[in-house]
Amino acid sequence: MNTRRSFLGTAAGSFAGLALGDLLARDGVMANRLHHAPKAKRVVQLFMAGAASHLDLFDHKPLLERLHGKPWDPGEQVELFQSTPGACLASPWKFHPYGESRKMLSEIAAPLGEVVDDIAFVHNVIGKTGVHSQGTLLQTTGFSFTGFPSAGSWVSYALGSETDNLPSFVVLPDHRGLASNGAKNWSPAFLPAEYQGTLIRMGSNDPISNLFPPKSGFITAESDRDGLDALHQLNQQYASQRPGDDRLMARVRSYELAAKMQLSASDALDLTDEPQYIHDLYGLAPEGPGVDDTNINEKAETEFFGRKCLTARRLLERGVRFVQVWSGNDNGFPRRNWDSHENIKRDHGPLALGMARGTAALIKDLRQRDMLKDTLILWTTEFGRMPCSQGSEGRDHNPFVFTNWLCGGGIKGGTYGESDPWGFRPLDRNASTQVYDIHATLLHQLGIDHTKLTVKNNGIERRLTDVHGHVIGEMT
């Protein structure tokens, strides 16, 4: 990689060198020399903003059912994020076994029962913080503070794009707003700027900001072309004066890509050509994005999340490398995220059913298109929630243990790591899983040794997994 950087530093001294650098970047720095044979070539990251409760979705705890309403005593002092420990709180939903594995899932995660044997659950993930912004960054970038590239940016940087007509990294946010940290969750940081995630707001009248010129009487196709020609000349002049400026490389690439996206993006985002059975599979509402969500409800959440999952499939099959799909926005009122301090049943019920239906549809749809075998799905959230009550119906933050899961891309289904009988900490505190291990496993499936994908920044060789991380070999 040092050899490549030295070469580009010399070659980029001319505009021709700039173009060469752009083409190499488009291919990805490892596109033709992976560390080992890959099992996956594209990724979907599903992020539940606000901290989804493992105890109410995938991690069944009969002990809480037996001791519901009784004092909670884990045998150690507990300091919670914004409350004092309440009584034991059983999930308000029943759990049932699914699949050949007889994996226990909550009623609100039941749609995943049809694909549960394909899913690798990791119930002993630990975090570093109970703060939303830091926990979100840890899951998206591998660091709990700003200034580091998103996992999607790292993957795009390493592998490039499979298409010249769409971005390599696309972000589908919650329609109600961004989660904690906003665009920092898909920032390229010190990687070349072109590896930032491209935001697409599904259901909006303008899903990709500034892709098309505003309607006016003085903008014509001819004037638009002349403007781009003038811009090209200015870029040439700028490049000759500032050789090796990666910001210009990114800007040139973005203009080239935008011109191509005016046709290809419109096609990818148009769901009307999908047959009705696909709309039904993903749970899309007849009224579409205009579905009523005055109050949080199951139909609306299914529409919103299902539409993003279907769009993700369409982007993946057109060559997008990494798609980030969000459920939930930053805190506001009324609550529209997974941060269920007040009422776990009110918030998690609709959100979880929407998530589970859309996710199960995505898995089944990828399988029927023979794409699941090389598409890796990663389900994440910033931390979990506590086994005790906050008030009478809510749960406080639990960074001490929670769940991530993976599916597809050569991953073997099953359960890898357990939480304790309370769902409070890992069952084996000396053998927990960290986000570094999840990211190391993700890169491994893509053919990348996580210790070797590095970029020097401020004199330090930086990587997605910092100085940590082990591949979870049993699931690969």
Coordinates of C-alpha atoms in Angstrom, one line a residue:
M1 CA 0.0 0.0 0.0
N2 CA 3.0 2.3 0.7
T3 CA 4.2 1.6 -2.8
R4 CA 0.8 2.6 -4.3
R5 CA 0.7 5.8 -2.3
S6 CA 4.2 6.8 -3.4
F7 CA 3.3 6.1 -7.0
L8 CA 0.1 8.2 -6.8
G9 CA 2.0 11.0 -5.1
T10 CA 4.3 11.2 -8.2
A11 CA 1.7 10.5 -10.9
A12 CA -0.9 13.0 -9.6
G13 CA 1.4 15.9 -10.5
S14 CA -0.6 16.4 -13.7
F15 CA -4.3 16.3 -14.5
A16 CA -3.7 13.1 -16.4
G17 CA -2.2 11.7 -13.1
L18 CA -5.2 13.0 -11.3
A19 CA -7.5 11.0 -13.6
L20 CA -5.3 7.9 -13.2
G21 CA -5.5 8.3 -9.4
D22 CA -9.3 8.6 -9.7
L23 CA -9.5 5.4 -11.8
L24 CA -7.4 3.5 -9.3
A25 CA -9.5 4.7 -6.4
R26 CA -12.6 3.7 -8.2
D27 CA -11.3 0.2 -8.5
G28 CA -10.4 0.1 -4.8
V29 CA -6.9 -0.3 -3.3
M30 CA -7.4 -4.0 -2.9
A31 CA -9.7 -4.8 -5.8
N32 CA -7.3 -7.2 -7.5
R33 CA -5.2 -8.4 -4.5
L34 CA -7.3 -9.6 -1.7
H35 CA -5.7 -11.3 1.3
H36 CA -7.7 -14.5 0.8
A37 CA -10.6 -15.8 -1.3
P38 CA -13.8 -13.8 -0.4
K39 CA -17.1 -15.3 0.5
A40 CA -19.0 -12.0 0.3
K41 CA -18.6 -9.0 -2.1
R42 CA -21.3 -6.6 -0.7
V43 CA -22.7 -5.6 2.7
V44 CA -25.9 -4.3 4.2
Q45 CA -25.7 -2.8 7.6
L46 CA -29.0 -2.5 9.4
F47 CA -28.8 0.0 12.3
M48 CA -31.5 0.3 15.0
A49 CA -30.9 3.8 16.3
G50 CA -31.7 4.4 20.0
A51 CA -30.5 1.0 21.3
A52 CA -32.8 -1.9 20.6
S53 CA -33.5 -4.3 23.5
H54 CA -31.9 -7.7 23.0
L55 CA -34.2 -8.9 25.9
D56 CA -37.4 -8.2 23.9
L57 CA -36.2 -9.4 20.5
F58 CA -33.7 -12.3 20.3
D59 CA -32.3 -13.1 23.7
H60 CA -34.8 -15.1 25.7
K61 CA -34.5 -14.9 29.5
P62 CA -36.9 -17.2 31.4
L63 CA -35.4 -16.0 34.7
L64 CA -37.0 -12.5 34.1
E65 CA -40.3 -14.2 33.5
R66 CA -40.1 -16.0 36.8
L67 CA -39.0 -13.0 38.8
H68 CA -41.0 -10.3 37.0
G69 CA -41.9 -7.5 39.4
K70 CA -39.5 -8.7 42.1
P71 CA -36.4 -6.7 43.2
W72 CA -33.5 -7.1 40.8
D73 CA -30.2 -8.1 42.4
P74 CA -27.4 -9.1 40.0
G75 CA -25.0 -9.4 43.0
E76 CA -23.0 -6.3 42.2
Q77 CA -23.4 -2.6 42.3
V78 CA -25.0 -1.2 39.2
E79 CA -24.8 2.3 37.8
L80 CA -27.3 3.1 35.1
F81 CA -27.4 5.8 32.5
Q82 CA -30.3 7.9 33.8
S83 CA -32.2 5.9 36.5
T84 CA -31.8 3.6 39.5
P85 CA -32.3 -0.1 39.1
G86 CA -36.0 -1.0 39.3
A87 CA -37.7 -4.4 39.6
C88 CA -37.1 -7.3 37.2
L89 CA -38.9 -6.6 34.0
A90 CA -40.0 -9.6 31.8
S91 CA -40.6 -8.9 28.1
P92 CA -44.2 -8.0 27.4
W93 CA -44.1 -10.4 24.5
K94 CA -43.9 -14.2 24.5
F95 CA -41.0 -16.1 22.9
H96 CA -41.4 -19.1 20.7
P97 CA -38.9 -21.5 19.0
Y98 CA -38.3 -21.3 15.2
G99 CA -36.5 -23.2 12.6
E100 CA -34.5 -26.4 12.9
S101 CA -32.4 -24.7 15.5
R102 CA -35.4 -24.0 17.6
K103 CA -34.1 -20.5 18.2
M104 CA -36.3 -18.5 20.6
L105 CA -37.6 -15.3 19.1
S106 CA -40.0 -12.7 20.5
E107 CA -43.5 -12.3 19.0
I108 CA -42.4 -8.9 17.6
A109 CA -39.4 -10.6 15.8
A110 CA -41.5 -13.6 14.6
P111 CA -41.2 -12.7 10.9
L112 CA -37.5 -13.6 11.2
G113 CA -38.5 -17.1 12.2
E114 CA -38.7 -18.2 8.5
V115 CA -35.0 -17.3 8.0
V116 CA -33.6 -17.8 11.6
D117 CA -31.4 -20.8 10.7
D118 CA -29.4 -18.5 8.3
I119 CA -28.7 -16.0 11.1
A120 CA -25.6 -16.0 13.4
F121 CA -26.6 -14.4 16.7
V122 CA -23.9 -12.9 18.9
H123 CA -25.5 -12.3 22.3
N124 CA -22.4 -11.4 24.3
V125 CA -21.4 -8.2 22.5
I126 CA -20.1 -5.5 24.9
G127 CA -19.8 -1.8 24.4
K128 CA -17.6 1.0 25.9
T129 CA -20.2 3.6 26.6
G130 CA -23.9 4.2 27.5
V131 CA -24.0 7.4 25.5
H132 CA -25.9 7.2 22.2
S133 CA -23.6 9.3 20.1
Q134 CA -20.5 7.4 21.2
G135 CA -22.1 4.0 21.0
T136 CA -23.4 4.7 17.5
L137 CA -19.9 5.8 16.3
L138 CA -18.4 2.7 17.9
Q139 CA -20.7 0.5 15.8
T140 CA -20.3 2.5 12.6
T141 CA -16.6 3.5 12.7
G142 CA -14.9 1.3 15.3
F143 CA -14.2 4.3 17.5
S144 CA -16.3 6.0 20.1
F145 CA -15.2 9.5 19.1
T146 CA -15.2 11.4 15.8
G147 CA -12.6 11.6 13.1
F148 CA -12.5 8.0 11.9
P149 CA -13.9 6.5 8.7
S150 CA -17.2 4.5 8.6
A151 CA -17.0 0.8 8.0
G152 CA -18.8 1.5 4.7
S153 CA -16.0 4.0 3.7
W154 CA -13.3 1.4 4.6
V155 CA -15.0 -1.3 2.5
S156 CA -15.5 1.1 -0.5
Y157 CA -11.9 2.3 -0.2
A158 CA -10.7 -1.3 -0.2
L159 CA -13.0 -2.8 -2.9
G160 CA -14.2 0.1 -4.9
S161 CA -17.5 -0.1 -6.8
E162 CA -18.9 -2.7 -9.1
T163 CA -20.5 0.0 -11.2
D164 CA -19.6 3.4 -12.6
N165 CA -23.2 4.6 -12.5
L166 CA -23.9 4.5 -8.7
P167 CA -22.0 5.3 -5.6
S168 CA -20.1 2.5 -3.9
F169 CA -21.6 3.4 -0.4
V170 CA -25.2 4.4 0.0
V171 CA -27.0 5.5 3.2
L172 CA -30.8 5.1 3.6
P173 CA -31.8 7.1 6.8
D174 CA -34.9 7.1 8.8
H175 CA -37.4 9.4 6.9
R176 CA -38.0 11.4 10.1
G177 CA -34.4 12.5 10.5
L178 CA -30.8 11.4 11.1
A179 CA -29.6 9.4 14.1
S180 CA -27.0 10.6 16.7
N181 CA -23.9 12.1 15.0
G182 CA -25.7 12.6 11.6
A183 CA -23.3 12.3 8.7
K184 CA -20.4 11.4 10.9
N185 CA -21.8 7.8 10.9
W186 CA -20.9 7.5 7.2
S187 CA -18.0 9.9 7.0
P188 CA -14.7 9.0 5.2
A189 CA -12.7 11.1 7.7
F190 CA -9.1 10.8 6.5
L191 CA -9.8 8.5 3.6
P192 CA -10.3 10.1 0.2
A193 CA -13.5 12.2 0.3
E194 CA -15.2 10.2 -2.5
Y195 CA -15.7 7.3 0.0
Q196 CA -18.3 9.2 2.0
G197 CA -21.8 7.5 2.0
T198 CA -24.3 9.0 -0.4
L199 CA -27.5 9.9 1.4
I200 CA -30.8 8.8 -0.3
R201 CA -34.0 9.7 1.4
M202 CA -36.6 7.2 0.3
G203 CA -40.2 8.5 0.1
S204 CA -39.0 12.1 -0.4
N205 CA -39.9 14.1 -3.5
D206 CA -36.1 14.8 -3.8
P207 CA -34.4 11.6 -2.6
I208 CA -31.0 12.7 -3.7
S209 CA -30.3 16.3 -2.9
N210 CA -29.0 18.5 -5.8
L211 CA -28.9 15.7 -8.3
F212 CA -31.1 17.6 -10.7
P213 CA -31.1 21.4 -11.4
P214 CA -34.0 23.3 -10.0
K215 CA -36.9 24.0 -12.4
S216 CA -36.4 27.4 -14.0
G217 CA -36.9 29.3 -17.2
F218 CA -33.2 30.0 -17.8
I219 CA -31.6 26.6 -17.2
T220 CA -31.5 24.6 -20.4
A221 CA -29.7 21.4 -21.5
E222 CA -27.3 23.6 -23.5
S223 CA -26.5 26.0 -20.7
D224 CA -26.1 23.1 -18.3
R225 CA -23.6 21.5 -20.6
D226 CA -21.7 24.8 -21.1
G227 CA -21.6 25.2 -17.3
L228 CA -20.0 21.8 -16.9
D229 CA -17.5 22.5 -19.6
A230 CA -16.5 25.7 -17.8
L231 CA -16.3 23.8 -14.5
H232 CA -14.0 21.2 -16.2
Q233 CA -11.6 24.0 -17.3
L234 CA -11.5 25.5 -13.8
N235 CA -10.8 22.1 -12.3
Q236 CA -7.9 21.6 -14.7
Q237 CA -6.5 24.9 -13.7
Y238 CA -6.9 24.1 -10.0
A239 CA -5.3 20.7 -10.4
S240 CA -2.2 22.1 -12.1
Q241 CA -1.7 24.4 -9.2
R242 CA -2.4 21.9 -6.4
P243 CA -1.1 18.4 -7.5
G244 CA -2.3 15.5 -5.4
D245 CA -5.3 17.3 -3.7
D246 CA -7.7 14.5 -3.1
R247 CA -10.6 16.9 -2.5
L248 CA -10.5 17.8 -6.1
M249 CA -10.3 14.2 -7.1
A250 CA -13.5 13.6 -5.1
R251 CA -15.2 16.6 -6.6
V252 CA -14.4 15.6 -10.2
R253 CA -15.6 12.1 -9.4
S254 CA -18.8 13.4 -7.8
Y255 CA -19.7 15.5 -10.9
E256 CA -19.0 12.6 -13.2
L257 CA -21.0 10.3 -11.0
A258 CA -23.9 12.7 -10.7
A259 CA -24.3 12.9 -14.4
K260 CA -24.5 9.2 -14.7
M261 CA -26.8 8.9 -11.7
Q262 CA -29.4 11.2 -13.3
L263 CA -30.4 8.1 -15.2
S264 CA -29.3 5.1 -13.2
A265 CA -30.4 6.4 -9.8
S266 CA -33.9 7.2 -11.0
D267 CA -34.1 3.6 -12.3
A268 CA -32.8 2.1 -9.0
L269 CA -35.2 4.0 -6.8
D270 CA -38.3 3.5 -8.9
L271 CA -40.1 0.6 -7.2
T272 CA -43.1 0.6 -9.5
D273 CA -41.7 -2.0 -11.8
E274 CA -41.5 -4.5 -8.9
P275 CA -44.3 -7.1 -9.1
Q276 CA -47.0 -7.0 -6.5
Y277 CA -45.8 -10.1 -4.7
I278 CA -42.5 -8.3 -4.0
H279 CA -44.4 -5.3 -2.6
D280 CA -46.4 -7.7 -0.4
L281 CA -43.3 -9.5 0.6
Y282 CA -41.7 -6.3 2.0
G283 CA -45.0 -5.1 3.5
L284 CA -45.3 -1.9 1.5
A285 CA -48.5 0.0 2.2
P286 CA -50.9 0.7 -0.7
E287 CA -50.6 4.4 0.1
G288 CA -46.8 4.2 0.0
P289 CA -44.7 6.7 2.0
G290 CA -47.9 8.7 2.6
V291 CA -49.0 6.2 5.1
D292 CA -50.3 7.7 8.4
D293 CA -47.7 7.8 11.2
T294 CA -49.3 10.4 13.4
N295 CA -48.9 7.9 16.1
I296 CA -46.2 5.2 15.9
N297 CA -47.9 2.1 14.4
E298 CA -47.0 -1.2 12.9
K299 CA -48.3 -0.5 9.3
A300 CA -46.2 2.6 8.9
E301 CA -43.1 1.2 10.4
T302 CA -43.4 -1.8 8.1
E303 CA -43.8 0.5 5.1
F304 CA -40.9 2.7 6.0
F305 CA -38.4 -0.1 6.7
G306 CA -39.6 -2.4 4.0
R307 CA -39.2 0.3 1.4
K308 CA -35.6 0.9 2.4
C309 CA -34.9 -2.9 2.4
L310 CA -36.3 -3.3 -1.1
T311 CA -34.3 -0.3 -2.3
A312 CA -31.2 -1.8 -0.7
R313 CA -31.7 -4.9 -2.7
R314 CA -32.1 -2.9 -6.0
L315 CA -29.0 -1.0 -5.2
L316 CA -27.0 -4.1 -4.4
E317 CA -28.0 -5.9 -7.6
R318 CA -26.9 -2.8 -9.6
G319 CA -23.4 -2.9 -8.1
V320 CA -23.5 -0.8 -4.9
R321 CA -20.9 -2.2 -2.5
F322 CA -22.2 -1.1 0.9
V323 CA -25.7 0.0 2.0
Q324 CA -26.5 1.3 5.4
V325 CA -30.2 1.1 6.4
W326 CA -31.4 3.1 9.5
S327 CA -34.4 2.5 11.7
G328 CA -35.1 5.4 14.1
N329 CA -33.9 9.0 14.3
D330 CA -32.3 11.1 17.0
N331 CA -34.3 11.7 20.1
G332 CA -37.4 14.0 19.8
F333 CA -41.0 14.0 20.8
P334 CA -43.0 11.9 20.2
R335 CA -40.3 9.3 20.3
R336 CA -39.5 7.6 17.0
N337 CA -36.6 5.5 17.8
W338 CA -35.6 2.4 19.9
D339 CA -34.6 4.4 23.0
S340 CA -37.5 3.1 25.1
H341 CA -36.9 4.7 28.5
E342 CA -40.6 5.3 29.1
N343 CA -42.5 2.4 27.4
I344 CA -40.9 -0.5 25.8
K345 CA -44.1 -2.0 24.5
R346 CA -45.3 1.3 22.8
D347 CA -42.0 1.9 20.9
H348 CA -40.5 -1.5 20.3
G349 CA -43.7 -3.2 19.1
P350 CA -44.2 -1.3 15.8
L351 CA -40.5 -0.7 15.2
A352 CA -39.6 -4.4 15.7
L353 CA -42.3 -5.8 13.5
G354 CA -41.4 -3.3 10.7
M355 CA -37.8 -4.2 11.0
A356 CA -38.4 -8.0 11.2
R357 CA -40.7 -8.0 8.2
G358 CA -38.4 -5.9 6.0
T359 CA -35.3 -7.8 7.1
A360 CA -36.9 -11.3 6.5
A361 CA -38.1 -10.1 3.1
L362 CA -34.6 -8.9 2.2
I363 CA -33.1 -12.2 3.2
K364 CA -35.7 -14.3 1.3
D365 CA -35.4 -12.0 -1.7
L366 CA -31.7 -12.1 -1.9
R367 CA -31.8 -15.9 -1.6
Q368 CA -34.3 -16.3 -4.5
R369 CA -32.0 -14.2 -6.6
D370 CA -28.9 -16.3 -5.6
M371 CA -27.4 -13.2 -4.0
L372 CA -27.5 -14.1 -0.3
K373 CA -24.5 -16.4 -0.6
D374 CA -22.3 -13.3 -1.4
T375 CA -24.2 -10.6 0.4
L376 CA -23.4 -10.0 4.1
I377 CA -26.1 -8.6 6.3
L378 CA -25.0 -7.1 9.6
W379 CA -27.7 -6.1 12.2
T380 CA -26.4 -3.6 14.8
T381 CA -27.5 -1.1 17.5
E382 CA -25.4 1.1 19.8
F383 CA -26.1 -1.0 23.0
G384 CA -28.8 -3.0 24.6
R385 CA -31.3 -2.4 27.4
M386 CA -31.4 -3.4 31.1
P387 CA -33.3 -6.4 32.6
C388 CA -34.7 -4.1 35.3
S389 CA -37.5 -1.6 34.8
Q390 CA -37.1 2.2 34.4
G391 CA -40.3 3.6 35.8
S392 CA -42.8 0.7 35.3
E393 CA -42.7 0.0 31.6
G394 CA -39.3 1.3 30.2
R395 CA -35.7 0.1 30.1
D396 CA -32.5 2.1 30.6
H397 CA -29.3 1.7 28.6
N398 CA -27.2 -1.5 28.8
P399 CA -23.7 -1.2 27.3
F400 CA -22.6 -4.2 29.3
V401 CA -24.0 -6.8 26.9
F402 CA -26.2 -6.7 23.8
T403 CA -26.8 -8.5 20.5
N404 CA -25.5 -8.1 17.0
W405 CA -26.2 -10.7 14.3
L406 CA -24.9 -11.5 10.8
C407 CA -26.4 -13.4 7.9
G408 CA -25.4 -14.4 4.4
G409 CA -22.0 -13.9 2.8
G410 CA -20.8 -17.4 3.8
I411 CA -21.8 -16.9 7.5
K412 CA -23.0 -20.0 9.3
G413 CA -26.2 -19.7 11.3
G414 CA -26.3 -20.4 15.0
T415 CA -25.6 -18.7 18.3
Y416 CA -22.1 -17.5 19.1
G417 CA -21.7 -16.2 22.6
E418 CA -24.4 -16.0 25.3
S419 CA -25.4 -13.4 27.9
D420 CA -25.9 -14.2 31.6
P421 CA -29.3 -15.4 32.8
W422 CA -30.4 -11.8 33.4
G423 CA -29.2 -10.5 30.0
F424 CA -27.1 -8.0 32.0
R425 CA -23.5 -9.1 31.2
P426 CA -21.8 -11.8 29.1
L427 CA -22.2 -15.3 30.5
D428 CA -18.4 -15.7 30.4
R429 CA -17.0 -12.2 31.1
N430 CA -13.5 -13.4 29.9
A431 CA -14.8 -14.3 26.5
S432 CA -17.0 -11.5 25.4
T433 CA -17.3 -10.1 21.8
Q434 CA -16.5 -6.6 20.9
V435 CA -17.4 -4.5 17.8
Y436 CA -13.8 -5.0 16.6
D437 CA -14.5 -8.7 16.4
I438 CA -17.7 -8.1 14.4
H439 CA -15.8 -5.7 12.0
A440 CA -12.9 -8.2 11.7
T441 CA -15.3 -10.9 10.7
L442 CA -17.1 -8.6 8.2
L443 CA -13.8 -7.8 6.5
H444 CA -12.7 -11.4 6.6
Q445 CA -15.7 -12.5 4.6
L446 CA -14.8 -9.8 2.0
G447 CA -11.4 -11.3 1.6
I448 CA -9.6 -8.8 3.8
D449 CA -7.3 -9.3 6.7
H450 CA -8.4 -6.5 9.1
T451 CA -4.9 -6.0 10.4
K452 CA -3.5 -5.2 6.9
L453 CA -6.1 -2.7 5.7
T454 CA -4.4 0.4 7.0
V455 CA -3.9 4.1 6.2
K456 CA -1.3 6.3 7.9
N457 CA -2.9 9.3 9.5
N458 CA -1.0 11.8 11.7
G459 CA 1.9 9.3 11.8
I460 CA -0.2 6.4 12.9
E461 CA -1.3 3.4 10.8
R462 CA -5.0 3.4 11.4
R463 CA -7.5 0.6 10.6
L464 CA -11.2 -0.1 11.2
T465 CA -10.5 -2.4 14.1
D466 CA -8.0 0.0 15.8
V467 CA -5.4 -2.3 17.5
H468 CA -8.0 -5.0 18.5
G469 CA -10.2 -7.6 16.8
H470 CA -10.4 -11.3 16.2
V471 CA -12.4 -13.1 13.4
I472 CA -15.2 -15.1 14.9
G473 CA -13.9 -18.2 13.1
E474 CA -16.7 -20.6 14.1
M475 CA -19.3 -18.7 12.0
T476 CA -17.2 -18.3 8.9

